[in-house]
XYZ file of C-alpha atoms in Angstrom:
664
model
C -10.498 26.421 24.513
C -13.288 24.195 23.263
C -12.309 21.081 25.182
C -11.953 19.870 28.778
C -9.855 22.548 30.498
C -9.407 20.568 33.751
C -7.961 17.596 31.895
C -5.742 19.847 29.804
C -4.390 21.628 32.882
C -3.490 18.327 34.564
C -1.519 17.081 31.560
C -0.490 20.367 29.920
C 2.873 19.882 28.209
C 3.240 23.241 26.459
C 6.249 23.971 28.710
C 8.107 20.924 27.335
C 10.830 21.028 24.671
C 12.249 18.270 22.484
C 16.044 18.154 22.205
C 17.512 16.294 19.208
C 21.002 15.467 17.977
C 22.789 12.970 15.753
C 24.887 10.445 17.664
C 26.258 8.778 14.539
C 29.198 11.114 13.889
C 32.320 9.060 14.695
C 34.710 11.910 13.854
C 33.985 13.708 17.126
C 33.183 12.976 20.752
C 29.384 12.938 20.882
C 28.056 14.272 24.208
C 25.938 12.051 26.423
C 22.287 12.964 27.131
C 23.084 14.002 30.705
C 25.955 16.175 29.484
C 23.508 17.974 27.189
C 21.055 18.553 30.059
C 23.868 19.948 32.234
C 24.996 22.193 29.368
C 21.484 23.621 28.891
C 21.247 24.434 32.579
C 24.762 25.905 32.693
C 24.042 28.502 29.985
C 21.139 30.016 31.881
C 17.969 28.145 30.949
C 15.617 27.105 33.746
C 14.667 23.440 33.814
C 11.418 22.206 35.287
C 10.883 18.957 37.190
C 14.049 16.935 36.529
C 12.299 13.713 37.529
C 10.182 14.104 34.402
C 13.075 14.361 31.959
C 12.639 11.622 29.359
C 15.610 10.065 27.580
C 15.503 8.095 24.339
C 14.855 4.414 25.175
C 17.170 3.341 22.321
C 20.590 4.847 23.194
C 22.337 2.958 20.376
C 20.263 4.593 17.637
C 21.783 7.378 15.567
C 18.915 9.809 16.162
C 18.762 10.691 19.850
C 16.276 12.841 21.767
C 15.408 14.169 25.210
C 11.955 15.262 26.360
C 12.826 18.204 28.599
C 10.339 20.076 30.841
C 11.121 23.762 31.402
C 9.836 25.954 34.221
C 7.220 27.671 32.034
C 5.777 27.997 28.548
C 7.746 31.236 28.138
C 11.030 29.498 29.001
C 10.268 26.713 26.523
C 9.628 29.303 23.805
C 12.819 31.194 24.706
C 15.166 28.223 24.394
C 13.446 27.063 21.185
C 13.745 30.521 19.627
C 17.425 30.721 20.601
C 18.020 27.282 19.100
C 16.506 28.480 15.824
C 18.296 31.851 15.701
C 21.644 31.206 17.412
C 22.062 27.439 17.320
C 23.511 25.181 20.013
C 26.373 22.718 19.886
C 28.796 20.742 22.020
C 32.118 19.856 20.390
C 31.020 19.461 16.759
C 27.585 18.041 17.568
C 24.674 20.306 16.628
C 21.804 20.276 19.111
C 18.338 21.329 17.965
C 15.446 22.228 20.266
C 11.792 22.963 19.645
C 8.696 23.221 21.809
C 6.718 19.980 22.027
C 3.567 21.932 21.135
C 4.426 24.176 18.197
C 2.490 26.756 16.238
C 0.690 23.990 14.333
C 0.222 21.668 17.292
C 2.464 18.711 18.043
C 4.785 17.385 15.329
C 4.165 13.768 14.368
C 7.693 12.594 15.225
C 7.658 14.472 18.530
C 4.343 12.842 19.400
C 5.789 9.379 18.743
C 8.848 10.033 20.916
C 6.846 11.694 23.707
C 4.683 8.564 23.910
C 7.791 6.335 23.961
C 9.081 7.873 27.172
C 5.560 7.861 28.667
C 4.599 4.249 27.897
C 6.255 2.729 30.973
C 4.270 4.961 33.335
C 0.748 4.443 31.965
C -1.577 1.660 30.884
C -3.043 1.679 27.366
C -6.148 3.632 28.345
C -4.037 6.335 30.000
C -1.585 6.467 27.075
C -4.503 7.008 24.702
C -5.865 9.797 26.921
C -2.439 11.448 27.069
C -1.954 11.205 23.298
C -5.367 12.680 22.522
C -4.877 15.512 25.009
C -1.488 16.262 23.457
C -2.706 16.381 19.855
C -5.546 18.701 20.906
C -3.303 21.253 22.603
C -2.815 24.554 20.781
C -0.992 27.783 21.516
C -2.936 30.969 22.413
C -1.160 32.939 19.675
C -2.480 30.502 17.074
C -6.028 31.117 18.257
C -5.452 34.872 18.073
C -4.115 34.639 14.508
C -7.042 32.419 13.492
C -9.553 34.876 14.917
C -7.890 37.857 13.200
C -7.688 35.992 9.897
C -11.325 34.916 10.065
C -12.500 38.461 10.809
C -10.487 39.822 7.867
C -11.878 37.205 5.452
C -15.373 37.798 6.816
C -15.070 41.550 6.140
C -13.763 40.894 2.640
C -16.634 38.547 1.806
C -19.175 40.993 3.242
C -17.953 43.607 0.748
C -18.496 41.234 -2.181
C -21.706 39.449 -1.111
C -24.863 41.247 -0.061
C -25.959 40.434 3.517
C -23.172 37.856 3.740
C -23.331 35.339 6.565
C -20.044 33.544 7.328
C -20.280 30.416 9.447
C -17.355 28.353 10.738
C -17.930 24.601 10.739
C -15.914 21.379 10.764
C -13.394 20.073 13.269
C -12.195 23.497 14.484
C -15.607 24.380 15.908
C -16.212 20.855 17.202
C -16.146 20.089 20.919
C -15.101 16.508 20.204
C -12.937 16.525 17.037
C -10.792 19.659 17.267
C -7.002 19.307 17.293
C -4.092 21.722 17.563
C -3.811 21.848 13.767
C -7.441 21.868 12.599
C -8.101 23.868 9.439
C -10.893 26.434 9.342
C -13.931 25.596 7.204
C -16.168 28.564 6.341
C -19.592 28.432 4.707
C -20.836 31.678 3.114
C -24.447 32.442 2.323
C -26.576 35.534 1.807
C -29.342 36.193 4.302
C -32.385 38.053 3.057
C -34.157 40.403 5.427
C -37.958 40.819 5.595
C -39.012 43.446 3.092
C -35.804 43.214 1.027
C -36.408 43.914 -2.628
C -35.323 40.997 -4.816
C -33.676 42.139 -8.050
C -33.283 39.952 -11.095
C -29.776 38.452 -11.208
C -27.268 39.961 -13.611
C -26.037 37.829 -16.474
C -23.021 35.805 -15.360
C -20.970 36.797 -18.421
C -21.506 40.456 -17.563
C -20.123 40.005 -14.041
C -17.293 37.703 -15.183
C -16.108 40.331 -17.667
C -15.486 42.784 -14.817
C -15.417 41.044 -11.381
C -14.419 44.266 -9.599
C -17.981 45.464 -10.123
C -18.807 43.380 -7.037
C -17.099 46.000 -4.860
C -19.802 48.520 -5.767
C -22.589 46.041 -6.525
C -22.148 42.874 -4.411
C -23.531 39.486 -5.362
C -27.180 39.168 -4.395
C -28.925 36.208 -2.808
C -30.502 35.386 -6.178
C -27.115 35.459 -7.932
C -25.482 33.366 -5.233
C -28.228 30.782 -5.690
C -28.426 30.852 -9.491
C -24.761 31.032 -10.536
C -22.828 27.731 -10.640
C -20.795 27.530 -7.439
C -17.490 27.114 -9.252
C -18.156 30.336 -11.199
C -19.025 32.221 -8.004
C -15.818 31.011 -6.334
C -13.821 32.091 -9.407
C -15.371 35.575 -9.238
C -14.448 35.914 -5.570
C -10.951 34.582 -6.244
C -10.330 37.190 -8.955
C -11.397 39.945 -6.567
C -9.279 38.786 -3.626
C -6.172 38.035 -5.695
C -6.013 41.688 -6.769
C -6.480 43.034 -3.246
C -3.107 44.035 -1.737
C -4.294 43.573 1.855
C -5.201 39.938 1.226
C -2.191 39.230 -1.002
C 0.130 40.291 1.815
C -1.676 38.215 4.448
C -2.544 35.026 2.566
C -1.651 32.668 -0.222
C -4.935 32.501 -2.148
C -6.013 29.767 -4.543
C -9.100 28.390 -6.215
C -9.635 24.626 -5.773
C -12.025 23.013 -8.275
C -13.865 20.090 -6.697
C -17.358 18.702 -6.180
C -17.593 21.483 -3.598
C -15.420 24.294 -5.060
C -13.226 26.065 -2.508
C -11.568 29.436 -2.131
C -8.537 28.735 0.067
C -6.725 31.359 2.143
C -3.459 30.085 3.624
C -1.728 32.203 6.248
C 1.671 33.644 5.297
C 3.766 33.483 8.473
C 7.484 33.858 9.153
C 7.302 31.447 12.111
C 5.867 28.577 10.067
C 2.264 28.919 11.255
C 0.093 26.882 8.908
C -3.589 27.851 8.974
C -5.849 27.179 6.017
C -9.280 28.813 5.665
C -11.411 26.806 3.217
C -14.322 28.946 2.006
C -17.326 27.345 0.283
C -20.579 28.850 -0.995
C -24.076 27.811 0.173
C -22.561 24.578 1.474
C -25.232 23.435 3.914
C -24.476 19.812 3.020
C -20.891 20.320 4.225
C -22.171 21.757 7.497
C -24.551 18.795 7.853
C -21.724 16.296 7.264
C -19.594 17.902 9.971
C -22.550 17.975 12.357
C -23.236 14.298 11.646
C -19.722 13.335 12.786
C -20.129 15.347 15.988
C -23.546 13.863 16.653
C -22.233 10.327 16.129
C -19.578 10.897 18.792
C -21.962 12.558 21.230
C -24.617 9.827 20.924
C -22.154 7.351 22.451
C -23.360 6.839 26.026
C -20.285 5.013 27.325
C -18.365 6.140 30.396
C -16.163 9.115 29.385
C -17.541 8.963 25.827
C -14.886 6.572 24.505
C -15.870 7.072 20.858
C -14.341 10.559 20.945
C -10.843 9.232 21.648
C -11.357 6.308 19.261
C -12.100 8.623 16.321
C -9.265 11.010 17.137
C -6.811 8.129 17.504
C -7.667 6.392 14.218
C -7.234 9.650 12.275
C -3.930 10.337 14.069
C -2.849 6.731 13.363
C -3.410 7.420 9.654
C -1.454 10.667 9.882
C 1.488 9.167 11.796
C 1.708 6.292 9.311
C 1.800 8.613 6.281
C -1.672 7.947 4.927
C -2.575 11.580 5.672
C -0.246 14.612 5.636
C 0.846 16.385 8.811
C 0.585 20.094 9.586
C 4.284 20.952 9.176
C 6.151 21.406 5.894
C 8.356 18.342 6.474
C 5.287 16.170 7.145
C 3.814 16.371 3.666
C 3.333 13.098 1.797
C 5.875 12.170 -0.868
C 3.045 10.636 -2.896
C -0.517 11.891 -2.503
C -3.030 9.289 -1.362
C -6.153 11.518 -1.631
C -7.373 10.021 1.635
C -8.801 12.409 4.232
C -10.026 12.378 7.824
C -13.697 12.277 6.723
C -13.071 8.929 5.007
C -11.502 7.440 8.152
C -14.359 8.720 10.305
C -16.843 7.086 7.933
C -14.869 3.815 8.082
C -15.428 3.905 11.847
C -19.141 4.718 11.540
C -19.694 1.847 9.092
C -17.782 -0.572 11.333
C -19.721 0.404 14.475
C -23.048 -0.107 12.690
C -21.882 -3.461 11.302
C -20.787 -4.539 14.796
C -24.052 -3.408 16.378
C -25.909 -5.041 13.452
C -28.157 -2.016 13.470
C -28.628 1.127 11.399
C -27.618 3.930 13.745
C -27.337 6.796 11.242
C -30.393 8.379 9.589
C -28.983 11.106 7.293
C -32.342 12.537 6.227
C -33.590 13.146 9.765
C -33.351 16.542 11.438
C -30.175 17.546 13.251
C -30.144 15.977 16.701
C -32.125 12.952 15.537
C -29.782 11.697 12.810
C -27.969 9.215 15.057
C -29.462 6.693 17.481
C -27.885 6.307 20.886
C -25.397 3.456 21.338
C -22.875 2.409 23.979
C -19.192 1.915 23.199
C -18.729 -0.058 26.442
C -21.443 -2.533 25.472
C -20.076 -3.045 21.959
C -16.329 -3.112 22.662
C -15.589 -2.857 26.416
C -12.433 -0.760 25.949
C -10.270 0.932 23.311
C -7.907 -2.015 22.843
C -10.834 -4.312 22.020
C -12.262 -1.658 19.686
C -8.974 -1.322 17.799
C -8.568 -5.106 17.547
C -12.079 -5.564 16.160
C -11.838 -2.513 13.876
C -8.622 -3.627 12.183
C -9.712 -7.278 12.120
C -12.895 -6.236 10.299
C -11.048 -4.289 7.619
C -8.278 -6.899 7.317
C -10.931 -9.257 5.940
C -12.836 -6.576 3.989
C -12.521 -7.003 0.224
C -11.886 -3.434 -0.945
C -11.481 -4.654 -4.540
C -15.108 -5.763 -4.957
C -17.061 -4.223 -2.060
C -18.332 -0.683 -1.495
C -19.381 0.804 1.841
C -22.886 2.230 1.933
C -24.016 3.168 5.429
C -24.234 -0.022 7.475
C -24.030 -2.218 4.375
C -21.076 -3.578 2.419
C -22.362 -3.948 -1.148
C -20.873 -4.989 -4.461
C -19.256 -2.095 -6.305
C -21.113 -3.048 -9.468
C -24.423 -2.589 -7.631
C -23.475 0.915 -6.495
C -22.388 1.853 -10.010
C -25.495 0.473 -11.702
C -28.055 1.698 -9.159
C -26.581 5.008 -7.983
C -24.265 5.923 -10.859
C -21.313 6.043 -8.472
C -17.745 6.465 -9.653
C -15.623 3.292 -9.659
C -12.460 3.578 -7.569
C -10.003 1.330 -5.665
C -11.690 2.366 -2.397
C -15.415 2.936 -2.722
C -17.424 4.591 0.046
C -20.712 6.376 -0.455
C -21.415 9.617 1.369
C -24.235 9.012 3.881
C -25.561 12.499 3.087
C -25.497 11.880 -0.692
C -25.784 8.286 -1.925
C -24.594 9.259 -5.431
C -21.266 10.612 -4.179
C -18.289 8.288 -3.767
C -16.294 10.239 -1.155
C -13.211 8.100 -1.815
C -13.465 8.393 -5.597
C -10.017 9.982 -5.941
C -8.172 7.647 -3.575
C -5.321 5.975 -5.449
C -4.734 2.250 -5.831
C -1.334 2.697 -4.188
C -3.054 4.282 -1.176
C -5.328 1.245 -0.783
C -2.279 -1.045 -0.900
C -0.604 1.047 1.804
C -3.792 0.983 3.873
C -4.138 -2.801 3.563
C -0.518 -3.342 4.567
C -0.862 -1.063 7.585
C -4.084 -2.783 8.655
C -2.399 -6.206 8.609
C 0.656 -4.959 10.500
C -1.520 -3.119 13.023
C -3.469 -6.305 13.660
C -0.186 -8.175 14.138
C 0.963 -5.648 16.779
C -2.387 -5.775 18.577
C -1.971 -9.537 19.061
C 1.272 -9.168 21.015
C 1.234 -9.686 24.774
C 3.384 -6.595 25.396
C 1.174 -4.364 23.233
C 1.237 -0.625 23.885
C -1.167 1.611 21.979
C 1.600 4.029 20.968
C 3.313 1.200 19.028
C 0.672 1.818 16.359
C 2.065 5.295 15.643
C 4.992 3.563 13.893
C 3.095 0.539 12.668
C 5.360 -0.789 9.921
C 8.626 -0.199 11.796
C 7.358 -1.775 15.028
C 5.753 -4.728 13.218
C 8.978 -5.433 11.322
C 10.978 -5.327 14.542
C 8.517 -7.658 16.270
C 8.435 -10.096 13.358
C 12.221 -10.243 13.239
C 12.329 -11.099 16.919
C 9.359 -13.478 16.852
C 9.907 -15.656 13.786
C 10.045 -19.358 14.480
C 13.536 -20.660 15.036
C 14.461 -22.466 11.841
C 18.029 -23.676 11.614
C 19.645 -25.352 8.629
C 22.723 -27.571 8.756
C 24.580 -29.396 6.006
C 26.396 -32.726 6.281
C 28.344 -34.836 3.825
C 26.695 -38.255 3.446
C 28.283 -40.773 1.085
C 30.052 -38.013 -0.794
C 27.044 -35.714 -1.252
C 25.646 -32.750 0.658
C 22.485 -33.401 2.653
C 20.568 -30.490 4.197
C 18.792 -30.830 7.539
C 16.369 -28.389 9.093
C 14.969 -28.033 12.617
C 11.783 -26.024 13.158
C 10.577 -24.843 16.563
C 6.825 -25.447 16.774
C 4.260 -23.132 18.420
C 2.728 -24.519 21.614
C -0.672 -24.932 19.943
C 0.840 -27.814 17.895
C 0.646 -30.499 20.574
C 0.626 -33.859 18.799
C 1.907 -35.699 15.767
C -1.645 -35.592 14.396
C -1.687 -31.778 14.691
C 1.473 -31.347 12.631
C 0.336 -33.989 10.141
C -2.931 -32.114 9.556
C -1.130 -28.803 9.009
C 1.354 -30.325 6.572
C -1.251 -32.124 4.484
C -4.171 -29.650 4.586
C -2.447 -26.257 4.746
C 0.835 -26.887 2.900
C -0.721 -29.554 0.640
C 2.116 -32.025 1.291
C 1.320 -35.609 0.235
C 2.883 -38.747 1.645
C 5.456 -39.812 -0.951
C 5.132 -43.069 -2.913
C 8.730 -43.665 -1.794
C 7.649 -43.875 1.846
C 7.899 -47.445 3.141
C 7.080 -46.949 6.811
C 4.021 -48.019 8.822
C 0.650 -47.564 7.140
C -0.459 -45.560 10.163
C 1.513 -42.371 9.657
C 3.244 -41.226 12.840
C 5.673 -38.324 12.864
C 6.912 -39.479 16.277
C 8.341 -42.523 14.489
C 12.145 -42.150 14.449
C 12.132 -42.699 10.699
C 9.519 -39.998 10.239
C 7.345 -39.747 7.154
C 8.449 -38.887 3.609
C 6.404 -36.167 1.902
C 6.186 -34.714 -1.588
C 5.413 -31.022 -2.079
C 3.779 -30.506 -5.470
C 2.211 -27.064 -4.957
C 3.644 -23.875 -3.458
C 0.584 -23.189 -1.339
C 2.485 -20.656 0.766
C 2.736 -17.994 -1.958
C 0.183 -16.046 -4.033
C -2.697 -16.512 -1.598
C -4.259 -13.043 -1.641
C -6.198 -13.299 -4.922
C -7.403 -16.799 -4.077
C -8.735 -15.588 -0.722
C -10.442 -12.680 -2.457
C -12.243 -15.115 -4.781
C -13.373 -17.215 -1.821
C -14.559 -14.154 0.077
C -16.620 -13.053 -2.921
C -18.289 -16.459 -3.034
C -18.909 -16.606 0.729
C -18.719 -13.369 2.716
C -19.528 -15.181 5.989
C -16.273 -17.173 6.157
C -14.043 -16.586 9.174
C -10.341 -15.749 8.630
C -9.406 -19.320 9.651
C -11.899 -20.852 7.224
C -10.606 -18.577 4.464
C -6.995 -19.578 5.095
C -7.772 -23.306 5.171
C -9.995 -23.245 2.082
C -7.438 -21.112 0.260
C -4.960 -23.995 0.515
C -7.588 -26.308 -0.995
C -7.596 -24.270 -4.212
C -3.957 -25.015 -5.104
C -3.527 -27.494 -7.949
C -0.698 -30.008 -7.937
C 2.151 -29.304 -10.343
C 3.565 -32.009 -12.576
C 7.035 -31.374 -11.240
C 7.778 -32.082 -7.580
C 8.738 -28.917 -5.669
C 10.472 -30.862 -2.910
C 10.701 -34.284 -1.313
C 11.510 -34.396 2.371
C 11.491 -36.606 5.441
C 9.822 -35.061 8.507
C 9.898 -36.354 12.073
C 8.668 -34.817 15.301
C 10.460 -35.146 18.631
C 8.229 -36.718 21.298
C 9.664 -34.896 24.289
C 6.717 -34.574 26.636
C 8.742 -33.162 29.511
C 10.206 -30.347 27.403
C 8.026 -27.331 26.670
C 9.570 -26.568 23.269
C 8.656 -28.931 20.441
C 10.610 -29.329 17.215
C 10.073 -30.827 13.791
C 13.147 -32.242 12.049
C 13.388 -32.219 8.268
C 15.771 -34.017 5.940
C 15.862 -32.631 2.406
C 15.724 -35.447 -0.141
C 14.995 -33.345 -3.203
C 14.357 -29.662 -3.981
C 15.500 -26.262 -2.708
C 16.067 -25.533 0.977
C 14.721 -21.987 0.437
C 11.321 -23.312 -0.720
C 10.877 -25.528 2.332
C 12.100 -22.813 4.693
C 9.568 -20.366 3.179
C 6.832 -22.978 3.566
C 7.649 -23.480 7.249
C 7.833 -19.734 7.884
C 4.388 -19.316 6.339
C 2.910 -22.213 8.310
C 4.270 -21.200 11.723
C 4.601 -17.416 11.534
C 1.577 -16.532 9.436
C -1.058 -19.258 9.338
C -0.769 -20.440 12.947
C -0.002 -17.028 14.429
C -2.730 -15.112 12.567
C -5.373 -17.700 13.463
C -4.157 -18.491 16.966
C -7.161 -17.008 18.792
C -9.681 -18.857 16.628
C -7.746 -22.131 16.854
C -7.667 -21.941 20.658
C -11.329 -20.975 20.794
C -12.332 -23.910 18.576
C -10.349 -26.511 20.513
C -6.981 -26.557 18.775
C -5.421 -27.583 15.472
C -7.782 -30.525 14.938
C -10.701 -28.098 14.490
C -9.311 -27.524 10.980
C -10.513 -30.985 9.951
C -14.150 -29.887 10.374
C -13.782 -27.057 7.827
C -15.310 -28.135 4.496
C -13.284 -28.150 1.301
C -13.253 -25.110 -0.964
C -14.789 -27.332 -3.664
C -18.103 -27.086 -1.822
C -18.438 -23.332 -2.395
C -16.496 -22.606 -5.591
C -17.920 -23.372 -9.033
C -15.994 -26.037 -10.982
C -13.174 -24.526 -13.044
């Protein structure tokens, strides 16, 4: 194997199987997890260390699982094969088993569940190590099939190209990026020998009319260089597609692209999915792959933390359905056109922006293209890296900005200067500044990415954060939000023959005084003291009569475009400054949205603080939405910056949006 064998041996889980069943069938007696384990042992299968059996941490869920160690890899394969061929069941409950590490590496869902039962035993650094080790594991038979397939393709190409040289590159050959499901990238060139006679190339139309002529008269170095690459790939495709040996071994297709590909996909009865992507004279592709490896290896931190960081971010994208998985049931319902190279380049840009230094020099020779840097110095640990990475891209304006090396530049500049293709996500290839590597990424994909970034950042802010939570970002974030939302209760009373609605709102601890809440209501929600208010001229929410407010702008909805406009005008604004100034941009409506009386309980001896609201006019739903935004989004998302700056009152020092936006 091409990675750390000692580490792999210590945490090898190729002898582990995943047992799954549906516990939602109420028409039969569903067996308990321990009954299933006893059944497996009773029918002759040898279990490994029973102390390491992992049970689903959510026993009430319909989909149940067990992580079950067997005595050996062979025993794990035996029970999985029997499950596939014979089937297992108790009563009417079907039980399915498969090896944790399959022919195409670990399945995405199995990886999520394996981490769930591991999270209580490891800290975040150890969980990340375990996850990365697991996704890099591969079965020996896969390696054997890959080697045989490569040798066959190499022989076939050698018959069609004179002095053919086939070179593997990409993640499969990488010591730092290879996983258990890496595809095989192959670059083909023709190597001239000293004294070789160089013949004039044949006319392309002549060869295209009868591609089989290449069997007797292979493509020469001159022809390989002179013919358009897409035409050369088409010629090779037409030869291979008529060869019975290759037709029986592979699905073969021609993929037109900036770098045209001839793709050989293994045909396997056991579901093995290996793709060989053949390109012609593709030194730039080799250089791009080498650049990624060099960037990882130039990190001088303890244990080279950048390696795990890159592998994790790509796996995060795969687990959250931004990238497809290796198994047939892990394909995307809607293509995003994102790829691992794009995510690696997002990381490289972010690291350079954080270091405030150009680290990558694409035109330099191999080995000198990346300056040394230290992950520990920049980020300390992986949790800090992930927090800063997702925080950076949460505030990145993908609609107007393009990524170009260390710089974030206006898209219009890249189009006008470099002739780049406009796209929802715009990122220039460091090896070719005219190529937008994300040119085909869909607008829907960018929306999905933005949503996942925000939810990931939300999870990272939780005290009980575990790194494996990010493998199910949207589901975990939704669960956390449901359990964390401020307690807002609404009651209704009859007063003088009419219904009056009252609301109590639990306040976050950072809101300490009447002045704090007053500032949030007036600056962030744009509430104004009502002309109907007849209380003291010095507004005090601790006053038993409270203060009457008018809401004349729904400043809690439609904020994204306004923030984008502010960010375009001032790219140096912090997230807190953006949020505060965004509220400034809302114009008052002629019609009052709501009128309400608000008081704050002055209970200094009680930790929990509440605001009490009496609805005088308007819809309860509007005011409830406003309070949810204020407490659960504005305060929560900016909590770190508020605490760092001295509390809620630091908002008052933020200038108005009028100072940076042109008059409308």
